[in-house]
């Protein structure tokens, strides 16, 4: 994707990622060592030449100690109190088959947020670590079936079911199919 084709949110995200690295005083090499993402990929992300995958963005959020919603809220101009559905930030990771809608009005200082996630059939996303240790999550499946692994335990969550847990280590989200799964995710900071 060329510079002229970059979505506004992706351009602001790229700029924010570059500023965060500068704020921490890290070189691309140091950030690569902290995240496991190559130096060249990080450079291309910061120049908005590529969009991050969900797993990659998760690694960056972990390095910077932010949730994904906090990071995305930081690229908003002025956080509103009400966000109509058609103006909620939607981020897509076409590679992994994940669509993430920030339902809560963004604000970096809030301790809770609501996110809508959609995974296409067969989608499988793993996160090495939470962006913030002891992050509390509630996953309420609205349509379909979602398999979530956290703390070494696998959970199969069907339509209407809700799973609550604190996230300390690796996690995995998988849609066994046959259709897409749509879920609400409530995130509460410790």
Coordinates of C-alpha atoms in Angstrom, one line a residue:
X1 CA 0.0 0.0 0.0
X2 CA 1.5 3.3 -1.1
X3 CA 1.5 6.5 1.1
X4 CA -1.3 8.0 -0.9
X5 CA -3.6 5.0 -0.3
X6 CA -3.1 4.9 3.5
X7 CA -6.3 5.1 5.6
X8 CA -6.3 8.1 8.0
X9 CA -6.4 5.9 11.1
X10 CA -3.5 3.8 9.8
X11 CA -1.4 6.9 9.1
X12 CA -2.1 8.3 12.6
X13 CA -1.3 4.8 14.1
X14 CA 2.0 4.7 12.2
X15 CA 2.9 8.2 13.4
X16 CA 2.0 7.3 17.0
X17 CA 4.1 4.1 16.9
X18 CA 7.1 6.2 15.7
X19 CA 6.5 8.7 18.5
X20 CA 6.2 6.0 21.2
X21 CA 9.5 4.5 20.2
X22 CA 11.1 8.0 20.3
X23 CA 9.5 8.7 23.7
X24 CA 11.1 5.5 25.1
X25 CA 14.5 6.4 23.5
X26 CA 14.6 3.0 21.7
X27 CA 16.3 2.4 18.4
X28 CA 14.5 0.2 15.9
X29 CA 17.0 -2.6 16.8
X30 CA 16.1 -2.3 20.5
X31 CA 12.3 -2.4 19.8
X32 CA 12.9 -5.4 17.5
X33 CA 14.7 -7.2 20.3
X34 CA 11.8 -6.3 22.8
X35 CA 9.0 -7.4 20.4
X36 CA 10.4 -10.1 18.1
X37 CA 9.3 -8.0 15.1
X38 CA 12.1 -7.4 12.6
X39 CA 13.7 -4.0 12.3
X40 CA 12.7 -3.7 8.7
X41 CA 9.1 -4.5 9.5
X42 CA 9.0 -2.0 12.3
X43 CA 10.5 0.7 10.0
X44 CA 7.8 0.0 7.4
X45 CA 5.1 0.1 10.0
X46 CA 6.3 3.5 11.3
X47 CA 6.3 4.8 7.7
X48 CA 2.7 3.5 7.1
X49 CA 4.0 1.3 4.2
X50 CA 2.3 -1.8 5.8
X51 CA -0.4 -2.4 8.4
X52 CA 0.3 -4.4 11.5
X53 CA -1.3 -7.8 12.1
X54 CA -3.2 -8.3 15.3
X55 CA -0.3 -10.4 16.8
X56 CA 2.2 -7.7 15.8
X57 CA 0.2 -4.9 17.2
X58 CA -0.2 -7.0 20.4
X59 CA 3.6 -7.3 20.7
X60 CA 4.0 -3.6 20.3
X61 CA 1.3 -2.8 22.8
X62 CA 3.1 -5.2 25.3
X63 CA 6.4 -3.4 24.8
X64 CA 4.7 0.0 25.4
X65 CA 2.5 -1.2 28.3
X66 CA -0.8 -0.2 26.6
X67 CA -3.9 -2.1 25.5
X68 CA -4.8 -2.0 21.8
X69 CA -7.7 0.2 22.6
X70 CA -5.6 2.7 24.5
X71 CA -3.1 2.8 21.6
X72 CA -6.0 3.4 19.1
X73 CA -7.5 6.0 21.4
X74 CA -4.2 7.9 21.3
X75 CA -4.6 8.4 17.6
X76 CA -8.0 10.0 17.9
X77 CA -8.0 13.8 17.8
X78 CA -10.5 14.6 20.6
X79 CA -12.0 11.8 22.5
X80 CA -15.8 12.1 22.5
X81 CA -18.3 10.8 25.1
X82 CA -20.6 9.3 22.5
X83 CA -19.5 7.6 19.3
X84 CA -22.2 6.7 16.8
X85 CA -21.9 3.2 15.4
X86 CA -20.9 4.5 11.9
X87 CA -18.0 6.5 13.5
X88 CA -16.5 3.8 15.7
X89 CA -13.0 2.9 14.8
X90 CA -12.8 -0.3 12.9
X91 CA -9.4 -2.0 12.3
X92 CA -9.0 -5.0 10.1
X93 CA -6.2 -7.6 10.0
X94 CA -7.0 -9.3 6.6
X95 CA -4.0 -11.7 7.0
X96 CA -5.4 -13.3 10.2
X97 CA -9.1 -12.7 9.5
X98 CA -9.7 -10.4 12.4
X99 CA -11.9 -7.3 12.5
X100 CA -11.9 -5.2 15.7
X101 CA -14.4 -2.4 16.4
X102 CA -13.7 0.0 19.3
X103 CA -17.3 0.3 20.7
X104 CA -16.4 2.4 23.7
X105 CA -15.7 6.1 23.2
X106 CA -11.9 6.3 23.2
X107 CA -10.1 7.9 26.1
X108 CA -6.6 7.0 27.2
X109 CA -7.4 7.5 30.9
X110 CA -10.3 5.1 31.2
X111 CA -9.9 1.8 32.9
X112 CA -12.5 -0.2 31.0
X113 CA -13.5 -0.6 27.4
X114 CA -15.8 -2.6 25.1
X115 CA -14.6 -4.0 21.8
X116 CA -16.5 -6.0 19.2
X117 CA -14.4 -8.7 17.5
X118 CA -15.2 -10.8 14.4
X119 CA -13.1 -13.7 13.4
X120 CA -13.6 -15.4 10.0
X121 CA -13.8 -19.2 10.0
X122 CA -10.4 -20.8 10.6
X123 CA -8.9 -17.6 12.0
X124 CA -6.3 -18.3 14.7
X125 CA -4.6 -15.5 16.6
X126 CA -2.0 -16.0 19.3
X127 CA -0.6 -13.3 21.6
X128 CA 2.7 -13.9 23.5
X129 CA 1.7 -11.8 26.5
X130 CA -0.9 -9.3 27.6
X131 CA -0.2 -5.6 27.0
X132 CA -0.7 -5.1 30.8
X133 CA -0.3 -8.0 33.2
X134 CA -3.4 -9.1 35.1
X135 CA -5.7 -7.5 32.5
X136 CA -9.2 -8.6 33.1
X137 CA -11.3 -9.7 30.1
X138 CA -14.9 -10.8 29.7
X139 CA -15.7 -12.4 26.4
X140 CA -19.4 -12.7 25.5
X141 CA -20.0 -14.5 22.2
X142 CA -22.9 -12.9 20.2
X143 CA -22.9 -15.3 17.2
X144 CA -20.9 -18.4 16.5
X145 CA -18.3 -20.4 18.5
X146 CA -15.0 -19.1 19.8
X147 CA -12.2 -21.1 21.3
X148 CA -10.0 -19.2 23.7
X149 CA -6.9 -20.5 25.4
X150 CA -5.5 -18.7 28.4
X151 CA -3.5 -19.8 31.4
X152 CA -3.0 -23.1 29.7
X153 CA -6.8 -23.8 29.7
X154 CA -8.8 -24.1 26.6
X155 CA -12.4 -22.8 26.6
X156 CA -15.1 -23.3 23.9
X157 CA -17.6 -20.4 24.1
X158 CA -20.9 -20.6 22.2
X159 CA -23.5 -18.1 21.4
X160 CA -24.7 -16.3 24.6
X161 CA -21.8 -17.8 26.7
X162 CA -19.5 -15.5 28.6
X163 CA -15.9 -16.2 29.8
X164 CA -14.1 -14.1 32.4
X165 CA -10.4 -14.3 33.2
X166 CA -7.3 -12.4 34.1
X167 CA -4.6 -12.5 31.5
X168 CA -1.1 -13.1 32.7
X169 CA 0.6 -14.9 29.8
X170 CA 0.0 -16.3 26.3
X171 CA -3.5 -16.3 24.9
X172 CA -5.1 -17.7 21.7
X173 CA -8.3 -16.9 19.9
X174 CA -9.6 -19.5 17.3
X175 CA -12.7 -19.8 15.2
X176 CA -13.3 -23.4 14.5
X177 CA -16.0 -22.4 12.0
X178 CA -18.0 -23.1 9.9
X179 CA -19.2 -19.4 10.0
X180 CA -17.7 -16.2 11.4
X181 CA -17.8 -15.6 15.1
X182 CA -18.8 -12.2 16.6
X183 CA -18.1 -11.4 20.2
X184 CA -18.1 -8.5 22.7
X185 CA -14.9 -8.1 24.7
X186 CA -14.9 -6.1 27.9
X187 CA -11.4 -5.2 29.0
X188 CA -10.8 -3.9 32.5
X189 CA -7.3 -2.6 33.5
X190 CA -6.0 -3.7 36.9

